[in-house]
Short mmCIF file of C-alpha atoms in Angstrom, two decimals:
data_model
loop_
_atom_site.label_atom_id
_atom_site.label_comp_id
_atom_site.label_asym_id
_atom_site.label_seq_id
_atom_site.Cartn_x
_atom_site.Cartn_y
_atom_site.Cartn_z
CA MET A 1 -151.88 142.48 14.99
CA GLU A 2 -148.17 142.64 14.61
CA PHE A 3 -145.93 143.71 12.19
CA ILE A 4 -144.68 141.18 9.73
CA ASP A 5 -141.47 141.16 8.08
CA TYR A 6 -142.06 139.89 4.46
CA TYR A 7 -138.35 140.54 3.64
CA LYS A 8 -137.40 138.25 6.72
CA ILE A 9 -139.94 135.61 5.62
CA LEU A 10 -138.44 135.30 2.09
CA GLY A 11 -135.23 135.46 3.47
CA ILE A 12 -133.82 138.63 1.59
CA ASP A 13 -132.77 142.04 2.66
CA LYS A 14 -134.65 145.15 1.81
CA SER A 15 -132.46 146.12 -1.34
CA ALA A 16 -133.29 142.86 -2.98
CA SER A 17 -133.93 143.10 -6.76
CA GLU A 18 -137.34 141.91 -8.20
CA GLU A 19 -135.31 138.86 -9.57
CA ASP A 20 -134.17 138.15 -5.93
CA ILE A 21 -137.84 138.18 -4.87
CA LYS A 22 -138.71 135.96 -7.47
CA LYS A 23 -135.75 133.48 -6.86
CA ALA A 24 -136.62 133.20 -3.05
CA TYR A 25 -140.23 132.87 -3.42
CA ARG A 26 -139.72 130.06 -5.97
CA LYS A 27 -137.44 128.43 -3.43
CA LEU A 28 -139.29 128.66 -0.41
CA ALA A 29 -142.67 127.84 -2.43
CA ARG A 30 -141.18 124.54 -3.56
CA LYS A 31 -140.23 123.79 -0.23
CA PHE A 32 -143.36 124.38 1.62
CA HIS A 33 -146.02 123.76 -1.30
CA PRO A 34 -148.98 121.68 0.43
CA ASP A 35 -148.63 119.21 -2.73
CA LEU A 36 -145.20 118.50 -1.26
CA ASN A 37 -145.96 118.41 2.39
CA PRO A 38 -149.25 116.64 2.65
CA LYS A 39 -150.86 116.67 6.11
CA ASP A 40 -148.36 119.14 7.28
CA LYS A 41 -150.08 121.97 9.03
CA GLU A 42 -146.89 123.98 9.70
CA ALA A 43 -145.70 123.86 6.11
CA HIS A 44 -149.33 124.93 4.79
CA LYS A 45 -148.95 128.03 7.15
CA LYS A 46 -145.47 128.83 6.20
CA PHE A 47 -146.58 128.63 2.48
CA GLN A 48 -149.40 131.16 3.13
CA GLN A 49 -146.86 133.41 4.62
CA ILE A 50 -144.69 132.85 1.74
CA ASN A 51 -147.36 133.81 -0.62
CA GLU A 52 -148.48 136.81 1.05
CA ALA A 53 -144.84 138.30 1.26
CA ASN A 54 -144.53 137.68 -2.45
CA GLU A 55 -148.01 138.89 -3.04
CA VAL A 56 -146.60 142.12 -1.28
CA LEU A 57 -142.80 142.70 -2.30
CA SER A 58 -143.19 141.21 -6.09
CA ASP A 59 -145.81 144.21 -6.81
CA PRO A 60 -143.77 147.53 -6.99
CA SER A 61 -146.47 149.72 -5.53
CA LYS A 62 -147.24 147.31 -2.84
CA ARG A 63 -143.68 147.32 -1.76
CA LYS A 64 -143.04 150.89 -1.85
CA LYS A 65 -146.14 151.38 0.41
CA TYR A 66 -144.81 148.46 2.72
CA ASP A 67 -141.28 149.90 2.92
CA GLN A 68 -142.88 153.28 3.70
CA TYR A 69 -145.46 152.35 6.26
CA GLY A 70 -144.67 148.74 7.04
CA LYS A 71 -143.17 149.26 10.58
CA ASP A 72 -145.41 151.43 11.37
CA TRP A 73 -148.63 150.21 10.12
CA GLN A 74 -151.11 152.10 11.87
CA HIS A 75 -150.15 155.13 9.80
CA ALA A 76 -150.72 152.73 6.86
CA GLU A 77 -154.36 152.50 8.10
CA HIS A 78 -154.67 156.26 8.36
CA PHE A 79 -153.28 156.26 4.78
CA GLU A 80 -155.82 154.16 3.64
CA GLN A 81 -158.62 156.27 5.32
CA GLN A 82 -157.35 159.06 3.66
CA ARG A 83 -157.05 157.26 0.24
CA ARG A 84 -160.68 156.02 0.77
CA SER A 85 -162.24 159.29 1.24
CA GLN A 86 -160.81 160.37 -2.29
CA PRO A 87 -162.63 159.41 -5.63
CA ARG A 88 -161.59 156.06 -6.71
CA GLN A 89 -159.53 155.97 -9.68
CA GLU A 90 -159.66 151.92 -9.99
CA SER A 91 -162.86 149.73 -9.59
CA TYR A 92 -162.44 146.38 -8.21
CA THR A 93 -164.59 143.53 -8.39
CA SER A 94 -166.47 142.81 -5.37
CA GLY A 95 -166.63 139.00 -4.41
CA ASP A 96 -163.33 137.75 -6.17
CA PHE A 97 -161.55 137.71 -3.22
CA SER A 98 -164.68 136.83 -0.84
CA ASP A 99 -162.21 134.55 1.28
CA GLU A 100 -159.81 136.38 3.16
CA SER A 101 -158.63 133.74 5.57
CA ASP A 102 -155.38 133.15 3.94
CA PHE A 103 -153.96 136.75 4.28
CA SER A 104 -153.05 137.99 7.65
CA SER A 105 -154.88 141.02 9.46
CA PHE A 106 -151.60 143.04 8.94
CA PHE A 107 -151.80 142.50 5.15
CA GLU A 108 -155.57 143.48 5.06
CA SER A 109 -154.81 146.65 7.27
CA MET A 110 -152.15 147.57 4.79
CA PHE A 111 -153.72 146.55 1.28
CA GLY A 112 -157.20 146.08 2.31
CA GLY A 113 -159.46 143.31 0.61
CA GLY A 114 -160.00 144.65 -2.82
CA SER A 115 -156.92 145.82 -4.09
CA ARG A 116 -155.18 142.53 -4.64
CA GLN A 117 -154.63 141.71 -8.08
CA ARG A 118 -153.11 138.16 -8.20
CA THR A 119 -151.99 136.43 -10.99
CA ALA A 120 -151.07 133.04 -9.63
CA LYS A 121 -153.58 130.51 -8.65
CA PHE A 122 -153.14 128.48 -5.70
CA ARG A 123 -154.78 125.81 -4.34
CA GLY A 124 -156.69 126.21 -0.97
CA GLN A 125 -155.46 124.92 2.26
CA ASP A 126 -156.21 121.47 3.34
CA PHE A 127 -158.26 120.74 6.51
CA ASN A 128 -157.57 118.16 8.75
CA ALA A 129 -160.04 116.49 11.36
CA GLU A 130 -160.20 113.67 13.30
CA LEU A 131 -163.02 111.36 14.05
CA ASN A 132 -163.34 109.07 17.18
CA LEU A 133 -164.59 105.81 16.95
CA GLN A 134 -165.10 102.80 18.95
CA LEU A 135 -163.86 99.39 17.77
CA ARG A 136 -167.22 98.08 17.56
CA ASP A 137 -168.01 100.88 15.13
CA ILE A 138 -165.60 99.45 12.49
CA LYS A 139 -167.46 96.01 12.22
CA LYS A 140 -169.53 97.17 9.34
CA THR A 141 -169.21 99.98 6.65
CA HIS A 142 -171.57 102.74 7.64
CA GLN A 143 -172.51 106.33 6.69
CA HIS A 144 -171.32 109.22 9.25
CA THR A 145 -172.12 112.91 8.79
CA LEU A 146 -169.23 115.09 10.17
CA THR A 147 -169.38 118.85 10.73
CA VAL A 148 -166.32 120.44 9.66
CA ASN A 149 -166.29 124.26 9.31
CA GLY A 150 -170.06 124.56 9.52
CA LYS A 151 -170.43 122.10 6.50
CA ASN A 152 -172.27 119.06 7.03
CA ILE A 153 -170.31 116.35 5.38
CA ARG A 154 -171.69 112.67 4.90
CA ILE A 155 -168.78 110.02 4.36
CA THR A 156 -168.76 106.47 4.42
CA ILE A 157 -166.56 104.73 6.96
CA PRO A 158 -165.27 101.48 5.21
CA ALA A 159 -165.39 98.49 7.91
CA GLY A 160 -162.05 97.43 9.18
CA ILE A 161 -160.37 100.88 9.20
CA GLU A 162 -157.31 101.22 11.28
CA ASN A 163 -156.46 103.47 14.02
CA GLY A 164 -154.80 106.42 12.71
CA GLN A 165 -155.46 105.73 9.06
CA VAL A 166 -156.24 108.91 6.87
CA ILE A 167 -158.77 109.32 4.31
CA ARG A 168 -158.78 112.47 2.15
CA LEU A 169 -161.97 113.87 0.97
CA LYS A 170 -160.86 116.12 -2.29
CA GLY A 171 -161.98 119.71 -2.41
CA TYR A 172 -163.60 120.04 1.09
CA GLY A 173 -160.80 122.00 2.20
CA ALA A 174 -160.25 125.79 2.28
CA PRO A 175 -161.42 127.50 -0.99
CA GLY A 176 -158.74 128.07 -3.67
CA VAL A 177 -157.02 131.48 -4.14
CA ASN A 178 -157.58 133.45 -7.26
CA GLY A 179 -159.56 130.72 -8.75
CA GLY A 180 -157.50 127.90 -7.99
CA PRO A 181 -158.90 124.60 -6.63
CA ALA A 182 -159.93 123.98 -3.24
CA GLY A 183 -158.01 122.10 -0.75
CA ASP A 184 -158.69 118.68 0.62
CA LEU A 185 -159.93 117.25 3.98
CA TYR A 186 -157.91 114.97 5.72
CA ILE A 187 -159.96 112.80 8.42
CA THR A 188 -157.83 110.56 10.78
CA PHE A 189 -159.71 108.12 12.65
CA VAL A 190 -158.86 107.68 16.11
CA ILE A 191 -160.14 104.39 17.25
CA ALA A 192 -160.41 104.01 21.07
CA ASP A 193 -159.08 101.06 22.75
CA ASP A 194 -161.72 98.36 23.70
CA PRO A 195 -161.78 97.09 27.22
CA GLN A 196 -162.49 93.72 25.93
CA PHE A 197 -160.40 93.34 23.00
CA LYS A 198 -157.11 93.97 21.88
CA ARG A 199 -156.59 94.53 18.19
CA ILE A 200 -153.25 93.55 16.00
CA GLY A 201 -154.16 94.05 12.37
CA ASN A 202 -157.10 92.38 11.69
CA ASP A 203 -157.28 89.92 14.71
CA LEU A 204 -158.75 90.31 18.05
CA TYR A 205 -157.40 88.98 21.25
CA THR A 206 -159.47 88.52 24.31
CA ASN A 207 -159.33 86.53 27.72
CA THR A 208 -162.16 84.39 29.03
CA THR A 209 -162.33 82.22 32.34
CA ILE A 210 -163.30 78.57 32.43
CA ASP A 211 -164.10 76.50 35.67
CA LEU A 212 -161.49 73.92 36.57
CA TYR A 213 -163.97 71.30 35.62
CA THR A 214 -164.21 72.33 32.08
CA ALA A 215 -160.57 72.99 31.92
CA VAL A 216 -159.77 69.28 32.97
CA LEU A 217 -162.84 67.43 31.22
CA GLY A 218 -163.32 69.73 28.24
CA GLY A 219 -166.80 71.38 27.46
CA GLU A 220 -168.23 74.47 26.34
CA ALA A 221 -167.54 78.12 26.64
CA LEU A 222 -169.50 81.43 25.77
CA ILE A 223 -167.27 83.78 24.16
CA ASP A 224 -167.81 87.39 23.49
CA THR A 225 -167.24 88.58 19.95
CA LEU A 226 -167.80 91.79 18.29
CA ASN A 227 -170.79 90.37 16.78
CA GLY A 228 -172.28 88.78 20.30
CA LYS A 229 -171.71 85.66 22.16
CA VAL A 230 -170.79 82.26 20.58
CA LYS A 231 -170.34 78.76 21.99
CA MET A 232 -166.70 77.38 21.79
CA LYS A 233 -165.64 74.06 21.96
CA VAL A 234 -163.14 73.46 25.01
CA SER A 235 -160.57 70.80 24.48
CA PRO A 236 -160.21 68.35 27.59
CA GLU A 237 -156.82 69.21 29.55
CA THR A 238 -156.76 72.88 28.66
CA GLN A 239 -154.08 74.75 30.46
CA PRO A 240 -154.49 78.02 32.03
CA GLY A 241 -153.05 80.62 29.51
CA SER A 242 -153.47 78.58 26.68
CA ARG A 243 -154.96 80.08 23.50
CA ALA A 244 -157.66 78.96 20.96
CA ARG A 245 -158.63 80.48 17.86
CA LEU A 246 -162.09 81.33 16.29
CA LYS A 247 -161.63 81.70 12.94
CA GLY A 248 -163.28 84.92 11.03
CA LYS A 249 -164.70 86.35 14.31
CA GLY A 250 -161.57 89.34 14.01
CA VAL A 251 -161.96 92.40 12.36
CA PRO A 252 -163.01 92.65 8.88
CA VAL A 253 -160.00 93.17 6.52
CA TYR A 254 -160.62 96.70 5.14
CA LYS A 255 -162.09 96.85 1.67
CA GLN A 256 -162.03 93.35 1.22
CA GLU A 257 -165.64 92.47 1.64
CA GLY A 258 -166.28 89.07 3.26
CA GLN A 259 -162.67 88.70 4.65
CA PHE A 260 -162.17 88.57 8.65
CA GLY A 261 -159.54 88.41 10.80
CA ASP A 262 -159.37 85.88 13.71
CA LEU A 263 -160.32 86.30 17.32
CA TYR A 264 -157.76 84.44 19.60
CA VAL A 265 -159.17 83.49 23.26
CA THR A 266 -156.52 83.36 26.22
CA TYR A 267 -158.14 80.85 28.98
CA GLY A 268 -157.97 81.58 32.38
CA VAL A 269 -158.82 79.00 34.91
CA LYS A 270 -160.76 79.57 38.10
CA LEU A 271 -160.12 77.22 40.90
CA PRO A 272 -163.16 76.20 42.89
CA THR A 273 -163.30 77.79 46.59
CA ASN A 274 -165.48 76.97 49.78
CA LEU A 275 -165.25 73.27 48.92
CA THR A 276 -167.39 70.84 50.64
CA GLU A 277 -165.82 68.16 52.94
CA LYS A 278 -166.91 65.98 50.17
CA GLN A 279 -165.23 67.82 47.45
CA LYS A 280 -162.00 67.90 49.59
CA ALA A 281 -162.03 64.21 50.27
CA LEU A 282 -162.30 63.76 46.51
CA PHE A 283 -159.60 66.05 45.55
CA VAL A 284 -157.45 64.19 48.15
CA GLU A 285 -158.26 60.87 46.43
CA LEU A 286 -157.70 62.41 43.17
CA SER A 287 -154.18 63.49 44.16
CA GLN A 288 -153.41 60.03 45.53
CA VAL A 289 -154.27 58.47 42.15
CA LYS A 290 -151.05 57.59 40.14
CA MET B 1 -168.10 106.78 -26.59
CA GLN B 2 -168.67 108.54 -23.37
CA ASP B 3 -167.88 106.39 -20.35
CA GLU B 4 -168.54 107.76 -16.92
CA ASN B 5 -165.35 106.81 -15.71
CA MET B 6 -163.49 108.94 -18.07
CA VAL B 7 -163.21 112.61 -18.94
CA PRO B 8 -162.57 114.29 -22.19
CA ALA B 9 -158.55 115.73 -22.15
CA THR B 10 -160.17 118.68 -23.72
CA THR B 11 -162.29 119.24 -20.91
CA PHE B 12 -159.60 118.78 -18.30
CA CYS B 13 -157.59 121.54 -20.29
CA VAL B 14 -160.34 123.95 -20.35
CA HIS B 15 -161.16 123.76 -16.71
CA HIS B 16 -157.40 124.04 -15.75
CA ASN B 17 -156.42 126.59 -18.46
CA ILE B 18 -153.90 124.42 -20.11
CA GLU B 19 -152.70 123.16 -23.43
CA LEU B 20 -153.56 119.82 -24.47
CA SER B 21 -149.84 119.26 -25.75
CA PHE B 22 -149.15 119.20 -21.97
CA ILE B 23 -151.40 116.15 -21.38
CA HIS B 24 -149.51 114.58 -24.48
CA SER B 25 -146.16 115.32 -22.90
CA LEU B 26 -147.31 113.55 -19.68
CA LYS B 27 -148.45 110.56 -21.42
CA GLU B 28 -145.22 110.48 -23.61
CA HIS B 29 -143.02 110.65 -20.63
CA GLY B 30 -145.21 107.74 -18.94
CA MET B 31 -146.66 109.69 -16.19
CA ILE B 32 -150.31 109.26 -16.97
CA GLU B 33 -152.62 106.93 -18.66
CA THR B 34 -155.15 108.13 -21.30
CA VAL B 35 -157.48 106.18 -23.53
CA VAL B 36 -158.28 107.27 -27.02
CA VAL B 37 -162.08 106.56 -28.23
CA ALA B 38 -163.56 107.44 -31.54
CA GLU B 39 -160.17 109.81 -31.80
CA GLU B 40 -161.03 111.57 -28.55
CA LEU B 41 -158.39 111.30 -25.86
CA LEU B 42 -160.00 110.65 -22.70
CA LEU B 43 -158.62 110.71 -19.24
CA PRO B 44 -159.45 107.95 -16.73
CA LEU B 45 -161.10 109.61 -13.58
CA SER B 46 -158.95 107.60 -11.42
CA GLN B 47 -156.07 109.54 -12.95
CA LEU B 48 -157.32 113.08 -12.00
CA GLU B 49 -156.11 113.34 -8.88
CA ARG B 50 -152.59 112.55 -9.91
CA LEU B 51 -152.85 114.72 -12.61
CA GLU B 52 -154.41 117.81 -10.89
CA LYS B 53 -151.16 117.64 -8.51
CA ILE B 54 -148.89 117.47 -11.70
CA VAL B 55 -150.37 120.30 -13.00
CA ARG B 56 -150.09 122.43 -9.79
CA LEU B 57 -146.48 121.50 -9.54
CA HIS B 58 -145.59 122.31 -13.10
CA PHE B 59 -147.64 125.51 -13.43
CA GLU B 60 -147.26 127.06 -9.88
CA LEU B 61 -143.60 125.90 -9.15
CA ASP B 62 -142.07 125.52 -12.12
CA ILE B 63 -140.77 122.32 -12.03
CA ASN B 64 -140.05 120.30 -14.76
CA LEU B 65 -141.58 117.09 -15.71
CA GLU B 66 -138.40 114.99 -14.86
CA GLY B 67 -138.55 116.62 -11.37
CA ILE B 68 -142.39 115.98 -11.06
CA GLU B 69 -141.72 112.30 -11.64
CA THR B 70 -139.24 112.11 -9.11
CA ILE B 71 -141.07 114.11 -6.64
CA THR B 72 -144.37 112.04 -7.36
CA HIS B 73 -142.53 108.53 -6.87
CA LEU B 74 -140.89 109.84 -3.62
CA LEU B 75 -144.30 111.12 -2.36
CA ASP B 76 -145.94 107.80 -3.04
CA ARG B 77 -142.94 106.29 -1.18
CA MET B 78 -143.45 108.82 1.69
CA GLU B 79 -147.06 107.79 2.02
CA GLU B 80 -146.51 104.16 1.80
CA MET B 81 -143.91 104.31 4.64
CA GLN B 82 -146.41 106.75 6.84
CA ASN B 83 -148.96 103.91 6.57
CA ASN B 84 -146.29 101.23 7.33
CA ILE B 85 -145.26 103.13 10.44
CA GLN B 86 -148.96 103.97 11.62
CA ARG B 87 -149.66 100.14 11.28
CA LEU B 88 -146.51 99.22 13.10
CA THR B 89 -147.36 101.96 15.86
CA ASN B 90 -150.75 100.30 16.43
CA ARG B 91 -149.09 96.92 16.69
CA LEU B 92 -146.52 98.20 18.99
CA LYS B 93 -149.00 100.01 21.40
CA ALA B 94 -151.07 96.68 21.13
CA TYR B 95 -147.99 94.66 22.64
CA GLU B 96 -147.18 97.56 25.26
CA ASP B 97 -150.33 97.57 26.47
#
């Protein structure tokens, strides 16, 4: 547990007046408020520190105690022990501040959990989580159960969701402070690269190899898609590196049911090897035909 | 008439401990949409998230309505830009691979 310089956090000096503290707090709270810094963990952390500093310095009795014992907080613990051994003059409602997580252990050691009398309500901290998916997981809208901070949360993953896309689950973040609303849970979807398909927007790109005879004369090729193999017509005289399109065989368009991107297939041509004498002769003959 | 997609403004105000006049001010500023049914002011559920954010900005940070209007507009633009950046990053990554 380290000493926390609340004056430094608020950017004021020890002689600051109540008005100075209020002004400094307002200024910083506006800068780091979670609503103004969505998905910014650092800003949320900073906001908690500012709140804590304000909690202490805006309350004359807490400020006095902090000024007296702050730099040597172990003495404050001792002070607290002595105070606790005396009959209490105030009664505190237990459970009001059951979640202490948004205060530092330094604060707890100085002021305990039950002695806080807050006036401001603040929204709880937002949580961030990542959900790793495969490309094939996004071909259909489906349900998924996540465990976040020991809580099971069932979410719907819409088909076609993008890598890096974030969804917000309202109220699944940390509980609010002093009766404020709970924060939100932001889930970032991380979609792993697929060894077979490259995704660009809603379209997919893949490669397939056909033999020389199909490339020259035309025919059919079996193509892998997200939903299994499909037969595709290969035009005669298909060149290596040329590309064909399979309409509607790409990724489902996000939140637009029934709409899909396309699958683009780039052809590679495999030349025959281990030719027989007859085959060689035929190639020679072919090469001489003008 | 109670619609499952609407919440009475009075219920919202009681829950958030705010005056109904605040909702009226927001409506006058064109910052939220409301519906009046049988003389009752209703808030569409789709507006609640935005409204709660406005309440927090106003009461926690003392930001006036003009300021909130500017902030929400900029936050909307920021979110749109972040989504665009993400889409472009994905696209770029696909070409770089």
